[in-house]
CSV table of C-alpha atoms in Angstrom, one decimal:
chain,number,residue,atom,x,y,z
H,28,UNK,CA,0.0,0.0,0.0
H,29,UNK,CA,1.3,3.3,-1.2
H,30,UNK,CA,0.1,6.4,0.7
H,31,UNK,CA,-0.1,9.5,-1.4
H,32,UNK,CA,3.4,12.1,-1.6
H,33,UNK,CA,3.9,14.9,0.9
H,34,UNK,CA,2.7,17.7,-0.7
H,35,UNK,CA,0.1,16.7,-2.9
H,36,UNK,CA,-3.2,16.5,-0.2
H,37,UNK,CA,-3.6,20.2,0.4
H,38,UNK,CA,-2.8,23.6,-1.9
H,39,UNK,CA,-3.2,27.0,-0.8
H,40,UNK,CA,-6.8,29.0,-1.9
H,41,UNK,CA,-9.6,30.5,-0.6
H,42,UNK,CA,-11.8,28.7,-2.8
H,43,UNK,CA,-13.9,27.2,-0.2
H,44,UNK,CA,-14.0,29.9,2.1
H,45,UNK,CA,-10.9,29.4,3.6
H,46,UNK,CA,-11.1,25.7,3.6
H,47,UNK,CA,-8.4,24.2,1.0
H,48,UNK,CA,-8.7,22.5,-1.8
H,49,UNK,CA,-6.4,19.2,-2.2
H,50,UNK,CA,-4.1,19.0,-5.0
H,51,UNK,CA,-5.3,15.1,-5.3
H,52,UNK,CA,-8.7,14.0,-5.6
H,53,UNK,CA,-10.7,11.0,-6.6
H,54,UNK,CA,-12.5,10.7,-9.6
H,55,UNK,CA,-15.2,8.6,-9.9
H,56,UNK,CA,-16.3,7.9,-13.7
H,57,UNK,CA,-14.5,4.3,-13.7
H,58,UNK,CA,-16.2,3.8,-10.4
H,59,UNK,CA,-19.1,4.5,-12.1
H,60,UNK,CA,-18.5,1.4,-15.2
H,61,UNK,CA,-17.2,3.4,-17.3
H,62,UNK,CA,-16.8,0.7,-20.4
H,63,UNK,CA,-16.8,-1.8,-17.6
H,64,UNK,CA,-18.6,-2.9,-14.7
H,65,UNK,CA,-17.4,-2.2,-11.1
H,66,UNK,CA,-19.0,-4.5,-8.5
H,67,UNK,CA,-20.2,-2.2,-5.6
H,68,UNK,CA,-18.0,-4.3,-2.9
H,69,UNK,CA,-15.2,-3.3,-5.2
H,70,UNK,CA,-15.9,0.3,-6.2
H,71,UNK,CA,-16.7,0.5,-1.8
H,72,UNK,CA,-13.2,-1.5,-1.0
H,73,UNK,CA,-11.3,1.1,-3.2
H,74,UNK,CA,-13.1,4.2,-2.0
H,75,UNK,CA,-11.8,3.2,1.4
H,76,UNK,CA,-7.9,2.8,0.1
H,77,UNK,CA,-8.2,6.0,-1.5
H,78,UNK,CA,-9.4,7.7,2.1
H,79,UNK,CA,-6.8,5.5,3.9
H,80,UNK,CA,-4.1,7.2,1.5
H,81,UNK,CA,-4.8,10.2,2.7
H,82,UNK,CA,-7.4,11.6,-0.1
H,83,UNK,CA,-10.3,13.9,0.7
H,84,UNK,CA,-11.7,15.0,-2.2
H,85,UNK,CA,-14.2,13.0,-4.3
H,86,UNK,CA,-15.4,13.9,-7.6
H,87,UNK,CA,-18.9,12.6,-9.5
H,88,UNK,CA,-21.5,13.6,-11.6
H,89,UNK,CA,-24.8,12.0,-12.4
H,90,UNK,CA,-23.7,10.8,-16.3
H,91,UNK,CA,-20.9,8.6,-14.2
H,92,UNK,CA,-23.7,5.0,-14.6
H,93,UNK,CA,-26.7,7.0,-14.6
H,94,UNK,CA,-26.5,8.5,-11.1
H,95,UNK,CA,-24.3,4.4,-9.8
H,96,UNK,CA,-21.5,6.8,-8.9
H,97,UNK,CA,-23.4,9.3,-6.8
H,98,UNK,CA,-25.1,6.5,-5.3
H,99,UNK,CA,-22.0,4.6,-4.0
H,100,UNK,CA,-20.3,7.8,-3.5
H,101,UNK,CA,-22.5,8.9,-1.0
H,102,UNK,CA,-23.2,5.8,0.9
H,103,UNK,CA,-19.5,5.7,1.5
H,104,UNK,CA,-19.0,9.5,2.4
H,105,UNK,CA,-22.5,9.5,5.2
H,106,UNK,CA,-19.6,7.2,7.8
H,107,UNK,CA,-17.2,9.9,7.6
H,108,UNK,CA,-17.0,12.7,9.5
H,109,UNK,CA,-19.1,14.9,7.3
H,110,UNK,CA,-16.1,18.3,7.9
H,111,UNK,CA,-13.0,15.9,6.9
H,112,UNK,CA,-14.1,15.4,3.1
H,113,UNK,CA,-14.9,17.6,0.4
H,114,UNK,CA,-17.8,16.7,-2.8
H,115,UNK,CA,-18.2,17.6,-6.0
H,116,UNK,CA,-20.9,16.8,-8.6
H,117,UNK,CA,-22.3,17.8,-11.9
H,118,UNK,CA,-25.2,19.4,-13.2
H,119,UNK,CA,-26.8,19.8,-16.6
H,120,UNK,CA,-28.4,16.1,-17.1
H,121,UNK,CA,-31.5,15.2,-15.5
H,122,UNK,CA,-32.3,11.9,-15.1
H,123,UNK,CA,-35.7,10.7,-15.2
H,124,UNK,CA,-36.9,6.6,-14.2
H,125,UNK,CA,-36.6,4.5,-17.9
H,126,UNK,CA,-38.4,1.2,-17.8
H,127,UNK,CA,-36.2,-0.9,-19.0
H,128,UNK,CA,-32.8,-1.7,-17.4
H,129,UNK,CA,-29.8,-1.3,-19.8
H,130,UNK,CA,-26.9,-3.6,-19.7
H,131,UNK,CA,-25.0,-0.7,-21.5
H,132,UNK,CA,-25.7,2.6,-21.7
H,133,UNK,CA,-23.5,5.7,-22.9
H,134,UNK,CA,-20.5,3.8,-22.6
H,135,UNK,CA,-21.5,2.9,-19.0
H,136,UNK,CA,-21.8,-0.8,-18.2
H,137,UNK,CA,-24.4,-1.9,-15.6
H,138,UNK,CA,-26.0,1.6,-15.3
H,139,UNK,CA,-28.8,2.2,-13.1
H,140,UNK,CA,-32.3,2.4,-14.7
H,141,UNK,CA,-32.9,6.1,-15.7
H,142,UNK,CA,-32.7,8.1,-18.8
H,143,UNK,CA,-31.0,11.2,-19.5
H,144,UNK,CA,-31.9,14.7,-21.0
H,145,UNK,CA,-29.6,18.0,-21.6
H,146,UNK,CA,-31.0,20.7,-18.9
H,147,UNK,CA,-28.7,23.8,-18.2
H,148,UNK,CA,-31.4,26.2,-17.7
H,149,UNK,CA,-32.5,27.8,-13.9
H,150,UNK,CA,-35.0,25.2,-13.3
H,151,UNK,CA,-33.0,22.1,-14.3
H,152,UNK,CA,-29.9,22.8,-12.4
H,153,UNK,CA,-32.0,23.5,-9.3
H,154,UNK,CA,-33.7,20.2,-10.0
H,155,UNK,CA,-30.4,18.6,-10.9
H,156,UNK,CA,-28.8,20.0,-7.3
H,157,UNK,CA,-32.0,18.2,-5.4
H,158,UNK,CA,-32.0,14.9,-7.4
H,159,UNK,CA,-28.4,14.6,-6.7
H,160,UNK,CA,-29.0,15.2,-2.8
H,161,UNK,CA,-31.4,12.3,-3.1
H,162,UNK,CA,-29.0,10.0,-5.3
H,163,UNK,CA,-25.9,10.8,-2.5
H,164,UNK,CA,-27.9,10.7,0.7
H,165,UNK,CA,-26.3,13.9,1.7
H,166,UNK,CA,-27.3,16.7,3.0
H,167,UNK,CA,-24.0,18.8,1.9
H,168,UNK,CA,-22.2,19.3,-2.1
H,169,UNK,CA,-19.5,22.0,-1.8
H,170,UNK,CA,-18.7,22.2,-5.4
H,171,UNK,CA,-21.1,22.1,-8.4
H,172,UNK,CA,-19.9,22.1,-12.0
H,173,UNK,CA,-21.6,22.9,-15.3
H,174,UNK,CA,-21.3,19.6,-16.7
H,175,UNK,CA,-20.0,18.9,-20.5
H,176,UNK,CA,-21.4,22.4,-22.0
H,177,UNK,CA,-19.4,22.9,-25.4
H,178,UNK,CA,-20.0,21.9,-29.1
H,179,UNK,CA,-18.3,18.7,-29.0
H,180,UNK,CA,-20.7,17.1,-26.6
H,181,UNK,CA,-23.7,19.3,-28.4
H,182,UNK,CA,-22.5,19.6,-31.8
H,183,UNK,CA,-25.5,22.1,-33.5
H,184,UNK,CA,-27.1,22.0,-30.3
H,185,UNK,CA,-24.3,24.0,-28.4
H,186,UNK,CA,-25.6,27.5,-28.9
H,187,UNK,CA,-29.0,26.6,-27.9
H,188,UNK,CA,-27.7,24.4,-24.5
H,189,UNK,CA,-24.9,27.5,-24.0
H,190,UNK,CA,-28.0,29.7,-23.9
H,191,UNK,CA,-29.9,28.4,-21.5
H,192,UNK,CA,-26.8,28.7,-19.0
H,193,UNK,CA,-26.4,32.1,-19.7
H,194,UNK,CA,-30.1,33.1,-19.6
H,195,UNK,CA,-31.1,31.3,-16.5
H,196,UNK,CA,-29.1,28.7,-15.5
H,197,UNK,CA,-26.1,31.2,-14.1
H,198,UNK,CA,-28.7,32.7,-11.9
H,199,UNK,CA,-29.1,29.3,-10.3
H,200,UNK,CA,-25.4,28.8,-9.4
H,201,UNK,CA,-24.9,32.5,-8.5
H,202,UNK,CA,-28.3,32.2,-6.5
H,203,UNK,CA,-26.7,28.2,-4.6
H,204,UNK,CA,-23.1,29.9,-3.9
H,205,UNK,CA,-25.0,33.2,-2.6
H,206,UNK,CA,-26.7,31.3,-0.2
H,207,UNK,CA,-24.0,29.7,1.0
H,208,UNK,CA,-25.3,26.1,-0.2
H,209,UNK,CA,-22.9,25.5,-2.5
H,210,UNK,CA,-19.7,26.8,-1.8
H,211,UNK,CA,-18.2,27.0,-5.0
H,212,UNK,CA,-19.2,26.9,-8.8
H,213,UNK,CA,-17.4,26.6,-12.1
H,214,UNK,CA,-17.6,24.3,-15.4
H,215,UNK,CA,-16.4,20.4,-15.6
H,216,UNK,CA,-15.6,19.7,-19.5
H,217,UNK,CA,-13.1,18.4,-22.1
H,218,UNK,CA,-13.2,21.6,-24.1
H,219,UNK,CA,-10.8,24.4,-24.5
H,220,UNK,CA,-13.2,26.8,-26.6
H,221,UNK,CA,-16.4,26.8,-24.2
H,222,UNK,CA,-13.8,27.3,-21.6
H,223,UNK,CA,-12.3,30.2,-22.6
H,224,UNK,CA,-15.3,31.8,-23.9
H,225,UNK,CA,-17.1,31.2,-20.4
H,226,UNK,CA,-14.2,32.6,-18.1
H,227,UNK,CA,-14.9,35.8,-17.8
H,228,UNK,CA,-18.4,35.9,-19.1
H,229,UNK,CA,-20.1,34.4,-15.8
H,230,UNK,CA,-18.7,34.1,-12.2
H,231,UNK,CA,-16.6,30.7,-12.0
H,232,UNK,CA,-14.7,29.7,-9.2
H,233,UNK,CA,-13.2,26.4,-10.9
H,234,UNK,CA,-12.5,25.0,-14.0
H,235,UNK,CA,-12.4,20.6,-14.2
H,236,UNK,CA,-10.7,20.4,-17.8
H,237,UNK,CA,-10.5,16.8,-18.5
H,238,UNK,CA,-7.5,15.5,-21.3
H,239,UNK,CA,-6.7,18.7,-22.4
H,240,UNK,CA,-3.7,19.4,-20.2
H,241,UNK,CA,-1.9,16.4,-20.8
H,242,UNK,CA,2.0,15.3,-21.9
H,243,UNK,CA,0.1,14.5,-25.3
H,244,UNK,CA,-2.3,17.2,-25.5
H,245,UNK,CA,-1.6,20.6,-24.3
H,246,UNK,CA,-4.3,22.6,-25.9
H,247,UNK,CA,-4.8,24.4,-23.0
H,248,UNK,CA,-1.6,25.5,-22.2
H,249,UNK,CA,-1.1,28.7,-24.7
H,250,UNK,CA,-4.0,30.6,-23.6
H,251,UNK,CA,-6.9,29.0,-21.2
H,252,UNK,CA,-4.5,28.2,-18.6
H,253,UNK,CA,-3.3,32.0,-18.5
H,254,UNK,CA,-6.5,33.1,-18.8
H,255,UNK,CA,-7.4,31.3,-15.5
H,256,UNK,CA,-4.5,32.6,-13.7
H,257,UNK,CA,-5.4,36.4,-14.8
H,258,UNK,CA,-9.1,35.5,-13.6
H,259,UNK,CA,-8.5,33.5,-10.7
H,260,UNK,CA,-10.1,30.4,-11.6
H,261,UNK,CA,-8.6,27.6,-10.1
H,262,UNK,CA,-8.6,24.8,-12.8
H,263,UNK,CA,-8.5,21.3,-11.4
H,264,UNK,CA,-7.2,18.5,-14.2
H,265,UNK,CA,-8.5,15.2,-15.2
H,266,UNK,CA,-8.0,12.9,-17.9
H,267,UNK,CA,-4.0,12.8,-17.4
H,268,UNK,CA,-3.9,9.6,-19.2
H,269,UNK,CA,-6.1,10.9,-21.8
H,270,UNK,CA,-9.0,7.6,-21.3
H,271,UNK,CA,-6.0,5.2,-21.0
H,272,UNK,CA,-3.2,5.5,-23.8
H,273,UNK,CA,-0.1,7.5,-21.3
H,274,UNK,CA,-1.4,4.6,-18.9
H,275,UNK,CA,-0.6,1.8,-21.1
H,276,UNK,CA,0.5,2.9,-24.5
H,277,UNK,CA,1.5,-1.3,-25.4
H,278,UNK,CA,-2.4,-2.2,-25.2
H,279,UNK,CA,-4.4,-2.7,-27.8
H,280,UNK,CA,-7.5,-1.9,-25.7
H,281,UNK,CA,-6.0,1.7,-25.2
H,282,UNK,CA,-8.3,4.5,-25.5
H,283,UNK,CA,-7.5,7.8,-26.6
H,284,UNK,CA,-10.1,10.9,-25.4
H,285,UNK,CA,-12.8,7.8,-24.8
H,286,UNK,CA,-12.2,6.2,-28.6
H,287,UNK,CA,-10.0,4.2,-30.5
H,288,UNK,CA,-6.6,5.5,-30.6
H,289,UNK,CA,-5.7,7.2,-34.5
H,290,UNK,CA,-2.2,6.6,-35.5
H,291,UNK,CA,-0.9,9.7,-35.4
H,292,UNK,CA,-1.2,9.6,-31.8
H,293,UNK,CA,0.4,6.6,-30.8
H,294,UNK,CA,3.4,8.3,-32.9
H,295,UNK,CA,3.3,11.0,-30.5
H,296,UNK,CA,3.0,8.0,-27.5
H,297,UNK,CA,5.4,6.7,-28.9
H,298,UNK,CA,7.8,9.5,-29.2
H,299,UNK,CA,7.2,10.6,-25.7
H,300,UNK,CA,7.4,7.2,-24.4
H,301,UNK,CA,11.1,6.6,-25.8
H,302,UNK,CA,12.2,10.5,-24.1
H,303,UNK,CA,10.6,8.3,-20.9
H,304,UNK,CA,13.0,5.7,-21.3
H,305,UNK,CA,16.5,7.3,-21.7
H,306,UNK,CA,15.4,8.8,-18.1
H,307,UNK,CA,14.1,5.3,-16.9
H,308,UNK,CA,11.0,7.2,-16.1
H,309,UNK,CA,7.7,5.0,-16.5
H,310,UNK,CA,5.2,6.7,-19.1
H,311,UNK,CA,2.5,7.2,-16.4
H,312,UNK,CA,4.9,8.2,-14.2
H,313,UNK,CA,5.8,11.8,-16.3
H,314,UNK,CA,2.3,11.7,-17.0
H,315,UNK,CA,1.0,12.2,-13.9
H,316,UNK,CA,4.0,14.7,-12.6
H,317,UNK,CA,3.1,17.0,-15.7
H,318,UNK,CA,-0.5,18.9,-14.9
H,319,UNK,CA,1.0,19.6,-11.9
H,320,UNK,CA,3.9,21.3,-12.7
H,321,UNK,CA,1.9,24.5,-14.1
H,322,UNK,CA,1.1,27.5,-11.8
H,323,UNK,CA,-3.0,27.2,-12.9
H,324,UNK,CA,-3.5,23.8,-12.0
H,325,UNK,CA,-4.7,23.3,-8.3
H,326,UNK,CA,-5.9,19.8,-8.1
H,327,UNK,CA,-5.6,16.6,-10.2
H,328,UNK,CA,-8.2,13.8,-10.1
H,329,UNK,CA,-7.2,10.3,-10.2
H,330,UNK,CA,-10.2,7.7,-11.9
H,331,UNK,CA,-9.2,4.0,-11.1
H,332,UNK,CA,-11.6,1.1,-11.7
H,333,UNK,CA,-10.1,-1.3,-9.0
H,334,UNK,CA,-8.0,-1.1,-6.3
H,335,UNK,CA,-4.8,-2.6,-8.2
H,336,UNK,CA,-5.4,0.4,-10.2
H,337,UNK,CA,-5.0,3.0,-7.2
H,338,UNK,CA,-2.8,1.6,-5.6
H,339,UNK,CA,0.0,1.4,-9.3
H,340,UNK,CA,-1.2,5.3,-9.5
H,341,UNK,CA,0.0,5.9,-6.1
H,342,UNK,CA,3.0,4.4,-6.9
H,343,UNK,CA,3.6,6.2,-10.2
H,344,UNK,CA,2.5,9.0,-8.1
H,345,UNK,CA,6.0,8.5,-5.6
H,346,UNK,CA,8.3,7.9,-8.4
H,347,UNK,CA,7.0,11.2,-9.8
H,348,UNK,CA,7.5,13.5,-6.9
H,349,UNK,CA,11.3,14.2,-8.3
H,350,UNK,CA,11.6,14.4,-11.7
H,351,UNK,CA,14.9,15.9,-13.2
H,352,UNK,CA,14.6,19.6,-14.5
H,353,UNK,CA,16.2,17.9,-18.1
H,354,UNK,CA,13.4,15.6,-18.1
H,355,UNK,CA,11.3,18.2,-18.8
H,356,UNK,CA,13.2,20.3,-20.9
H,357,UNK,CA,13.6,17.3,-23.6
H,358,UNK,CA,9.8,16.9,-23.0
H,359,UNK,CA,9.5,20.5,-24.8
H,360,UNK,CA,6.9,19.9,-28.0
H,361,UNK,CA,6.7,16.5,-27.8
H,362,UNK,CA,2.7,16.6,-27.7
H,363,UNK,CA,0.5,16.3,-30.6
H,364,UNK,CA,-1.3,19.9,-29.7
């Protein structure tokens, strides 16, 4: 068992009211089945290595198995003392009771039996914010995150679904942190442009960018990031193995931003990879040392699917704590963005 590096369980801000943020959290999407199905004893088992590591912050949304996460999430948070952890969770699908019971369903194995709909207006987030109470058995969510807003989840829809936030939906996360129910709000997405249109435009306190601040793919690094730093928007990452190929780029089950992986990026893998190896520095290793490195980034997530899988990020997370300065000088361009 591997407990988590000094240094990495709390960062500096005022984000919470004066209660930090940790610079490690735990992600729960592959909790969740994401393309596979994690057995509740498991997904419970690893929730309690994570807090025996030393990790206090727990991410989830209701997408992660049709609200399985949440559910799971919460049962296991409700035995802890309810000041020593800190929750986030999603907004912007509703779920609503299907009657039939999926063995599959948006790439979720084994989800729970409800469908979803796109809701980002005033009503639906403050819908969203009581179904989710329900789903975790909690009477507490300190962060709440505009969940996958952007064209390439909405394609010709985006405009319309954008809209709604800004016409109504805002008011309902400006309305929750005013109150003090919420005690911070921002935007959890895989998208650079809706980002960095968004900053700026509507009070956010965080930004969860998921692969896009990654040793492959850095889109985020030339102006976003910046932009958060000039607008104080703490940006939490996820996503630093970009769905699986800096975790194990030999596999041939490998997933690059949740799909196959093209070729031209396991040539970048690859060319990253073989920098890795003149340093004898694993691949997951560098890529979990990297988001961290940048003076935006506050917190990481880690997503495991078993407790084998924490437990190896743990350790990649050790090895990583003192990577050499040439390392990541020779690193320089090697991403594909």
């Amino acid at each position: 068992m591997y407990d988590v590096p000094a240094g990495v369980l709390q960062m500096e801000n005022d984000v919470l009211n004066g209660k930090d943020l940790p610079a490690l959290g735990f992600g729960t999407a592959p909790m969740g089945g994401l393309y596979s199905e994690v057995e509740a004893g498991e997904a419970f088992a690893m929730l309690e290595e994570a807090w025996e590591a030393g990790l206090r912050y727990f991410d989830t949304a209701p997408h992660y198995g049709q609200g399985r996460a949440e559910r799971i999430l919460g049962d296991f948070l409700r035995s802890r003392d309810s000041e020593s952890w800190i929750l986030s969770t999603k907004v912007g699908r509703l779920l609503t009771r299907s009657e039939t019971h999926l063995d599959s369903l948006n790439s979720y194995a084994s989800p729970l039996p409800f469908n979803q709909t796109y809701d980002y207006t005033y009503d639906g987030i403050m819908r969203s914010v009581e179904d989710s109470y329900q789903r975790l058995g909690l009477n507490r969510i300190d962060i709440l995150l505009v969940h996958d807003i952007g064209r390439d989840t909405h394609g010709d829809k985006a405009d319309l679904y954008t809209w709604q936030l800004l016409e109504s939906g805002a008011r309902a996360l400006d309305e929750l942190a005013g109150s003090g129910e919420i005690r911070a709000v921002g935007i959890g997405v895989n998208e650079v442009a809706i980002s960095e249109a968004l900053i700026g435009t509507m009070p956010l306190d965080i930004l969860l960018l998921a692969g896009r601040y990654t040793l492959l793919d850095r889109t985020a690094e030339a102006h976003l990031l910046p932009l958060c730093l000039a607008q104080d928007v703490k940006v939490i990452v996820g996503g630093v193995f970009n769905s699986g190929i800096l975790a194990d780029c030999t596999s041939t089950d490998a997933r690059w931003n949740y799909g196959p992986v093209p070729g031209d990026v396991r040539d970048g893998v690859s060319r990253i990879n073989k920098a890795c190896g003149r340093y004898d520095i694993p691949l997951p290793c560098a890529a979990l040392a990297f988001p961290r490195r940048h003076d935006a980034v506050t917190s990481m997530l880690l997503g495991c699917a078993s407790r084998a899988e924490l437990r190896q990020c743990l350790h990649w997370m050790d090895e990583a704590s003192a990577l050499p300065a040439e390392f990541w000088q020779e690193m320089t361009g090697l991403g594909l963005r």
